[in-house]
mmCIF file of C-alpha atoms in Angstrom:
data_model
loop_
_atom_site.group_PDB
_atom_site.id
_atom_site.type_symbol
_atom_site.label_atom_id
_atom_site.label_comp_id
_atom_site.label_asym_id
_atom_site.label_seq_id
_atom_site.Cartn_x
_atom_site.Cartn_y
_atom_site.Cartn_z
ATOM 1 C CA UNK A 1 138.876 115.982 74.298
ATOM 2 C CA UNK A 2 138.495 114.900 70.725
ATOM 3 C CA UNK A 3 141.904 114.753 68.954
ATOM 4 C CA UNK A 4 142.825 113.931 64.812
ATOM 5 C CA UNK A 5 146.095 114.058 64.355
ATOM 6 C CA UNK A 6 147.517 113.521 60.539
ATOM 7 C CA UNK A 7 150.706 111.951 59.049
ATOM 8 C CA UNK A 8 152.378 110.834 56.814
ATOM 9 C CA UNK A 9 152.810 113.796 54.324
ATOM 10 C CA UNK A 10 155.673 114.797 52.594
ATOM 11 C CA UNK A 11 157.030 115.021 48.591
ATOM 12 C CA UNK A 12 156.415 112.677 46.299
ATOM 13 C CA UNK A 13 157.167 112.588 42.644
ATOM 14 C CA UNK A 14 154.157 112.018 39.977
ATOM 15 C CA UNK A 15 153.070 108.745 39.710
ATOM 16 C CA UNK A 16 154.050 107.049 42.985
ATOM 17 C CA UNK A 17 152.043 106.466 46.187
ATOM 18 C CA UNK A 18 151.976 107.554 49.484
ATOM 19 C CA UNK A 19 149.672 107.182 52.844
ATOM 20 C CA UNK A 20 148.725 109.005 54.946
ATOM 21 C CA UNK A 21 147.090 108.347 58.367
ATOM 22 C CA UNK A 22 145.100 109.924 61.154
ATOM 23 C CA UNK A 23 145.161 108.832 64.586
ATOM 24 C CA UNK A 24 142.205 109.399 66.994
ATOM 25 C CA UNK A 25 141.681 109.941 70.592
ATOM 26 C CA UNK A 26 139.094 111.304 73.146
ATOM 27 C CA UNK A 27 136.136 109.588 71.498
ATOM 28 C CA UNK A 28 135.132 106.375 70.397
ATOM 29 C CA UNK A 29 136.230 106.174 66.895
ATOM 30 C CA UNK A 30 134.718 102.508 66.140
ATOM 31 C CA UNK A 31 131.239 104.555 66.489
ATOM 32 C CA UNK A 32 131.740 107.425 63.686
ATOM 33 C CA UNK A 33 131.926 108.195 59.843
ATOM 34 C CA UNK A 34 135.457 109.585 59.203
ATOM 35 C CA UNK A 35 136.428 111.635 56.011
ATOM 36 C CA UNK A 36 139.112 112.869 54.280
ATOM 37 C CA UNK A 37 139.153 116.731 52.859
ATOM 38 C CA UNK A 38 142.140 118.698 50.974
ATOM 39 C CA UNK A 39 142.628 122.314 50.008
ATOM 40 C CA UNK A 40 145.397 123.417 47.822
ATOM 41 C CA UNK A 41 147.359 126.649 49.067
ATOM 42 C CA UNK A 42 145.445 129.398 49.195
ATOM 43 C CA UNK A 43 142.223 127.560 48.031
ATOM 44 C CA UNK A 44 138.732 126.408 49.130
ATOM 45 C CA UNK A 45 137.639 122.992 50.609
ATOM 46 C CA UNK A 46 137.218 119.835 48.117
ATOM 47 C CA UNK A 47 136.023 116.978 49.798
ATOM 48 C CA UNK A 48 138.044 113.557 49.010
ATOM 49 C CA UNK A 49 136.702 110.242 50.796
ATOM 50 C CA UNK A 50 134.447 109.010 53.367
ATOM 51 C CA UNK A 51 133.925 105.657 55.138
ATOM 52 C CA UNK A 52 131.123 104.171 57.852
ATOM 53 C CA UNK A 53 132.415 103.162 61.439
ATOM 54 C CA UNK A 54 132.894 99.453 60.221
ATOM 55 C CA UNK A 55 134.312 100.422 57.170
ATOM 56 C CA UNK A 56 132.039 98.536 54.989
ATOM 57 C CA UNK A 57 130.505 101.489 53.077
ATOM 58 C CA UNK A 58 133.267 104.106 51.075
ATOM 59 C CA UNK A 59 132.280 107.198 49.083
ATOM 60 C CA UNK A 60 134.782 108.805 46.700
ATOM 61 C CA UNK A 61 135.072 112.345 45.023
ATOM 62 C CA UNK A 62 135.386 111.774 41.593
ATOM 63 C CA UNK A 63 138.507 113.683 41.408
ATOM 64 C CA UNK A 64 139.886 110.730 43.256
ATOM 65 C CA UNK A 65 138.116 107.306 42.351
ATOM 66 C CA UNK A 66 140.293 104.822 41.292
ATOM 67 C CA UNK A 67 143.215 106.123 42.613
ATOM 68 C CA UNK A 68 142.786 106.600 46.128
ATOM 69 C CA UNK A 69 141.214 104.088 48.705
ATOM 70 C CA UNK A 70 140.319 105.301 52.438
ATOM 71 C CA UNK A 71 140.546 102.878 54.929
ATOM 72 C CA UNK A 72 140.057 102.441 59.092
ATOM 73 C CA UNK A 73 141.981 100.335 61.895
ATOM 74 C CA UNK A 74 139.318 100.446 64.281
ATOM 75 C CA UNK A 75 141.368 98.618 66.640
ATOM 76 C CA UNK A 76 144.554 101.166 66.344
ATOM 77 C CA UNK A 77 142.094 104.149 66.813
ATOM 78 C CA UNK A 78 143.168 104.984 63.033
ATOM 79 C CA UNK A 79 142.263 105.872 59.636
ATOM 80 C CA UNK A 80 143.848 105.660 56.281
ATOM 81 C CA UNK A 81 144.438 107.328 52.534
ATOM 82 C CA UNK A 82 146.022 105.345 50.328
ATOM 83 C CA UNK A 83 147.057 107.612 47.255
ATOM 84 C CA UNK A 84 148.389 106.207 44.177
ATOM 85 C CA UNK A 85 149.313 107.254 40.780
ATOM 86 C CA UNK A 86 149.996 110.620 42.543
ATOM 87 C CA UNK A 87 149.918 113.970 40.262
ATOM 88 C CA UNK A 88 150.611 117.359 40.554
ATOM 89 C CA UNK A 89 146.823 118.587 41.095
ATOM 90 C CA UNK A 90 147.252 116.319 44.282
ATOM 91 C CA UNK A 91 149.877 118.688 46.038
ATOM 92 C CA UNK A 92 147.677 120.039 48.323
ATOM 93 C CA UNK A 93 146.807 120.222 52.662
ATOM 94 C CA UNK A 94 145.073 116.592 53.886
ATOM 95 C CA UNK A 95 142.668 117.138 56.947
ATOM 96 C CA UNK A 96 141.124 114.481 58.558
ATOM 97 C CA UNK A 97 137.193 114.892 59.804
ATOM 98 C CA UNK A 98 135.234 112.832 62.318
ATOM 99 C CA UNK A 99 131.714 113.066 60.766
ATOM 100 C CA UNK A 100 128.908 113.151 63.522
ATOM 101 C CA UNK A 101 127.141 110.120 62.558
ATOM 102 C CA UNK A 102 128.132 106.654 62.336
ATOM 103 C CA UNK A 103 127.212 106.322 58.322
ATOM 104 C CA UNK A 104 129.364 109.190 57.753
ATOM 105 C CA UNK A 105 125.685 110.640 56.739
ATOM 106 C CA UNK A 106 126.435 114.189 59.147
ATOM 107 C CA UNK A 107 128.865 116.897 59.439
ATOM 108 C CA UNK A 108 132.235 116.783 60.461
ATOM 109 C CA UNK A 109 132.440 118.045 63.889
ATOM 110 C CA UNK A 110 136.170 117.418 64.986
ATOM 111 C CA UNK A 111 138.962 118.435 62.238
ATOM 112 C CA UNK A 112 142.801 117.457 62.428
ATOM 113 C CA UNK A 113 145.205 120.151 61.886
ATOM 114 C CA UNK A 114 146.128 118.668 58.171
ATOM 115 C CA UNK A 115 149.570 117.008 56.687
ATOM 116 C CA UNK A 116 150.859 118.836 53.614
ATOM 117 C CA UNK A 117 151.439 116.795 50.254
ATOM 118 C CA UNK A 118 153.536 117.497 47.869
ATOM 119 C CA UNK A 119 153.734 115.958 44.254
ATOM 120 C CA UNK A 120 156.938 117.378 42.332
ATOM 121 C CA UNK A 121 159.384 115.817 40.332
ATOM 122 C CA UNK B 1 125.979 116.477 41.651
ATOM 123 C CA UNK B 2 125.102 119.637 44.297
ATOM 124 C CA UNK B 3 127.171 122.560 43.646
ATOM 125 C CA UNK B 4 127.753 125.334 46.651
ATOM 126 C CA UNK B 5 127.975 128.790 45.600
ATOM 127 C CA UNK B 6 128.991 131.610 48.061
ATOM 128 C CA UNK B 7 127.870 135.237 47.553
ATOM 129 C CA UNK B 8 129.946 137.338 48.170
ATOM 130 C CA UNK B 9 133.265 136.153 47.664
ATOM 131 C CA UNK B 10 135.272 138.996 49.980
ATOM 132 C CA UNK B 11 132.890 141.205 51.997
ATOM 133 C CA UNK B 12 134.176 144.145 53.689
ATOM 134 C CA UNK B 13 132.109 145.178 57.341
ATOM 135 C CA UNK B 14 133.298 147.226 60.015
ATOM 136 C CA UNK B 15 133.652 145.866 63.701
ATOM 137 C CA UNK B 16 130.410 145.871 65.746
ATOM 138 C CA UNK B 17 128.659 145.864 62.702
ATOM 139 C CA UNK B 18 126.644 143.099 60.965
ATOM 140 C CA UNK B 19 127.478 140.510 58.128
ATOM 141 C CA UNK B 20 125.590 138.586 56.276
ATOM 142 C CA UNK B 21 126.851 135.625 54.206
ATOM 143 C CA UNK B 22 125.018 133.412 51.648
ATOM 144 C CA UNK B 23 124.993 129.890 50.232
ATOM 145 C CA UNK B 24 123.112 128.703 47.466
ATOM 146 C CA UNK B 25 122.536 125.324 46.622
ATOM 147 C CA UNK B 26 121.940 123.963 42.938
ATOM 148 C CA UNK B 27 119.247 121.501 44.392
ATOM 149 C CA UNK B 28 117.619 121.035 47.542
ATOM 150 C CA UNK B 29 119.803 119.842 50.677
ATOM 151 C CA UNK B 30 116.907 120.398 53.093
ATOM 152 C CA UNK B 31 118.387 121.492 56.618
ATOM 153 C CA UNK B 32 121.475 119.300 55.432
ATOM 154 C CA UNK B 33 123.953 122.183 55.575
ATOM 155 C CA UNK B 34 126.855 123.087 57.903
ATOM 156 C CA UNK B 35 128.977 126.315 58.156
ATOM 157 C CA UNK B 36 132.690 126.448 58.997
ATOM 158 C CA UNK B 37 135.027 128.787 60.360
ATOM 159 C CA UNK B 38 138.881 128.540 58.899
ATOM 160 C CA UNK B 39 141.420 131.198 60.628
ATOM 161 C CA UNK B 40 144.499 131.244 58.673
ATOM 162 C CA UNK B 41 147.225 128.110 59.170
ATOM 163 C CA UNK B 42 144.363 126.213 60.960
ATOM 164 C CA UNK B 43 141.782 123.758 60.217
ATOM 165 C CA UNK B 44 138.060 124.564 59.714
ATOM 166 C CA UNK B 45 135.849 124.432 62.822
ATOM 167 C CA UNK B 46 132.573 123.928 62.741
ATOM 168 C CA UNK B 47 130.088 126.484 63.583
ATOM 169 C CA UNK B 48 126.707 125.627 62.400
ATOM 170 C CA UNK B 49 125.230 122.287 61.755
ATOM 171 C CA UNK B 50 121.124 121.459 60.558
ATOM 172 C CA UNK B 51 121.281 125.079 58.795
ATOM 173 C CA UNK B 52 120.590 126.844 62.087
ATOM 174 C CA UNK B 53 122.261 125.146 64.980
ATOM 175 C CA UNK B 54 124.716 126.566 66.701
ATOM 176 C CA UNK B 55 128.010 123.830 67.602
ATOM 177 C CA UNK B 56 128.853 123.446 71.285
ATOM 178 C CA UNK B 57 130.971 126.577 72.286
ATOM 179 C CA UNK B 58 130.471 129.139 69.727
ATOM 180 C CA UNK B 59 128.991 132.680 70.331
ATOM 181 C CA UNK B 60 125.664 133.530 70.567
ATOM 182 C CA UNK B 61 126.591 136.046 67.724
ATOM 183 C CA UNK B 62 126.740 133.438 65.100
ATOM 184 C CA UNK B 63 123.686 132.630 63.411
ATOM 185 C CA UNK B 64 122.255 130.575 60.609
ATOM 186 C CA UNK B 65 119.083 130.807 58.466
ATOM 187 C CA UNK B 66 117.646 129.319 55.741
ATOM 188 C CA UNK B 67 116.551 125.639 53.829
ATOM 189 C CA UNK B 68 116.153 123.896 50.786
ATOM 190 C CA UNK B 69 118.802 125.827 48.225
ATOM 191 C CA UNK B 70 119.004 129.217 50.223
ATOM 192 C CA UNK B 71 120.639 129.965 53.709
ATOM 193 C CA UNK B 72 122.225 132.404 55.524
ATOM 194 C CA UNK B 73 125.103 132.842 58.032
ATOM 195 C CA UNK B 74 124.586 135.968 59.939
ATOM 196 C CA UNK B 75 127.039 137.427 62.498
ATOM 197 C CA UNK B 76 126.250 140.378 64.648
ATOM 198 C CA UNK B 77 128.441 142.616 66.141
ATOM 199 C CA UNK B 78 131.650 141.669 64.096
ATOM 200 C CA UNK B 79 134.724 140.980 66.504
ATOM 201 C CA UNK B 80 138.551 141.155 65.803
ATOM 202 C CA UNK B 81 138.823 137.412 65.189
ATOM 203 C CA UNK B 82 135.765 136.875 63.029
ATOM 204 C CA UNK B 83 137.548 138.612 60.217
ATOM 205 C CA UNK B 84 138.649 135.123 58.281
ATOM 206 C CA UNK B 85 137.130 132.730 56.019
ATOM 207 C CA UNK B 86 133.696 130.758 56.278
ATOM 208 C CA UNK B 87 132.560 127.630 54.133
ATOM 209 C CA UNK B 88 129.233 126.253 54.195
ATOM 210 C CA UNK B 89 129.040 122.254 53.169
ATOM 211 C CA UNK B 90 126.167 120.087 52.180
ATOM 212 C CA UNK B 91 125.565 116.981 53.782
ATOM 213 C CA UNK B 92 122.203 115.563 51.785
ATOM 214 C CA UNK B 93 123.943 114.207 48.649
ATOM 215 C CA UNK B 94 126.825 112.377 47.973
ATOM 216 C CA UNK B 95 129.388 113.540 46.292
ATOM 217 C CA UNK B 96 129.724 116.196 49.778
ATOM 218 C CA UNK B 97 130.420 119.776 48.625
ATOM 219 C CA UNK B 98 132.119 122.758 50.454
ATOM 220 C CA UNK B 99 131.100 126.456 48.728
ATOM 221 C CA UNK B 100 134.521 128.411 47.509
ATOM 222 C CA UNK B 101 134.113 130.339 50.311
ATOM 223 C CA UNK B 102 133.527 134.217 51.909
ATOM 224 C CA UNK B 103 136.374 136.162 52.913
ATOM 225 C CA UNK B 104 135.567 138.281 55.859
ATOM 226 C CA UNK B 105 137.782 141.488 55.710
ATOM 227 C CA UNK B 106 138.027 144.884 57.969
ATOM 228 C CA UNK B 107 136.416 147.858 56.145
#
């Protein structure tokens, strides 16, 4: 059975960094796109960051360039957000999404259940 | 950069009854387009992929329609649990973009 499962959230003041990470099981993650997607309480979906299976190729919402890098451990089954220069638009649910293709081209067919960020001085 | 819009944004059907909810794209995604299902305090699942696709495991009751900039996600016979929120999500273009949404309420 395909499993994401999140960490690594938490409260952060504005300005510092944080990273979060999502482990994989039940499928072979070396062989899939994997993305990152938020929502803010009681909002809709924005999409954050995407990276290929070998993690050569890395697509960024704009909302996020610059700031954030996404990353993969393909041999710890694992993959990455490295936020920095955190601000208070940022507070907001991180899910995890195994896209269905290996170019991250697809859908996202497997969702974690999302760690909870909070940026608050 | 593609922006999803969802019409409408709450839609009130009874149970056993049909609902139909649309997604409009601002430029072509061909059959690029997925729709989710999010019950509250969980994630999104998927439910349709390729426009009209039904994902492994989900009802026969959920279907989608449509290409290009307009599609539809019909579901007939409304149960209990289909009262939430649904997303649809373009996968032709990068930056990927989610619609705000449809809320799905009890009339």
């Amino acid at each position: 059975q395909e499993q994401l499962v999140e960490s690594g959230g938490g409260v952060v003041q504005p300005g510092r960094s944080l990273r979060l990470s999502c482990a994989a099981s039940g499928f072979a993650f070396s062989a899939y796109g994997m993305h990152w997607v938020r929502q803010a309480p009681g909002k809709g979906l924005e999409w954050v960051a995407a990276i290929s299976n070998d993690g050569n190729n890395k697509y960024y919402a704009d909302s996020v360039k610059g700031r954030f890098t996404i990353s993969r451990d393909n041999s710890k089954n694992t993959l990455y957000l490295q936020m920095n220069s955190l601000r208070a638009e940022d507070t907001t649910v991180y899910y995890c999404a195994k896209d269905c293709y290996y170019d991250s081209s697809g859908y996202f067919d497997c969702w974690g259940q999302g760690t909870l960020v909070t940026v608050s001085s | 950069e593609i922006v999803m819009t969802q019409s409408p944004a709450t839609l009130s059907v009874s149970p056993g009854e049909r609902a139909t909810l649309s997604c409009r794209a601002s430029q072509s995604v061909s059959s690029k387009l997925a729709w989710y299902q999010q019950k509250p305090g969980q994630a999104p699942r998927l439910l349709i992929y390729g426009a009209s696709t039904r994902a492994t495991g989900i009802p026969a009751r959920f279907s989608g329609s449509g290409s290009g900039t307009e599609f539809t996600l019909t579901i007939s016979s409304l149960q209990s649990e289909d009262f939430v929120v649904y997303y649809c999500q373009q996968y032709s273009n990068w930056p990927r973009a989610f619609g705000q949404g449809t809320k799905l309420e009890i009339k």
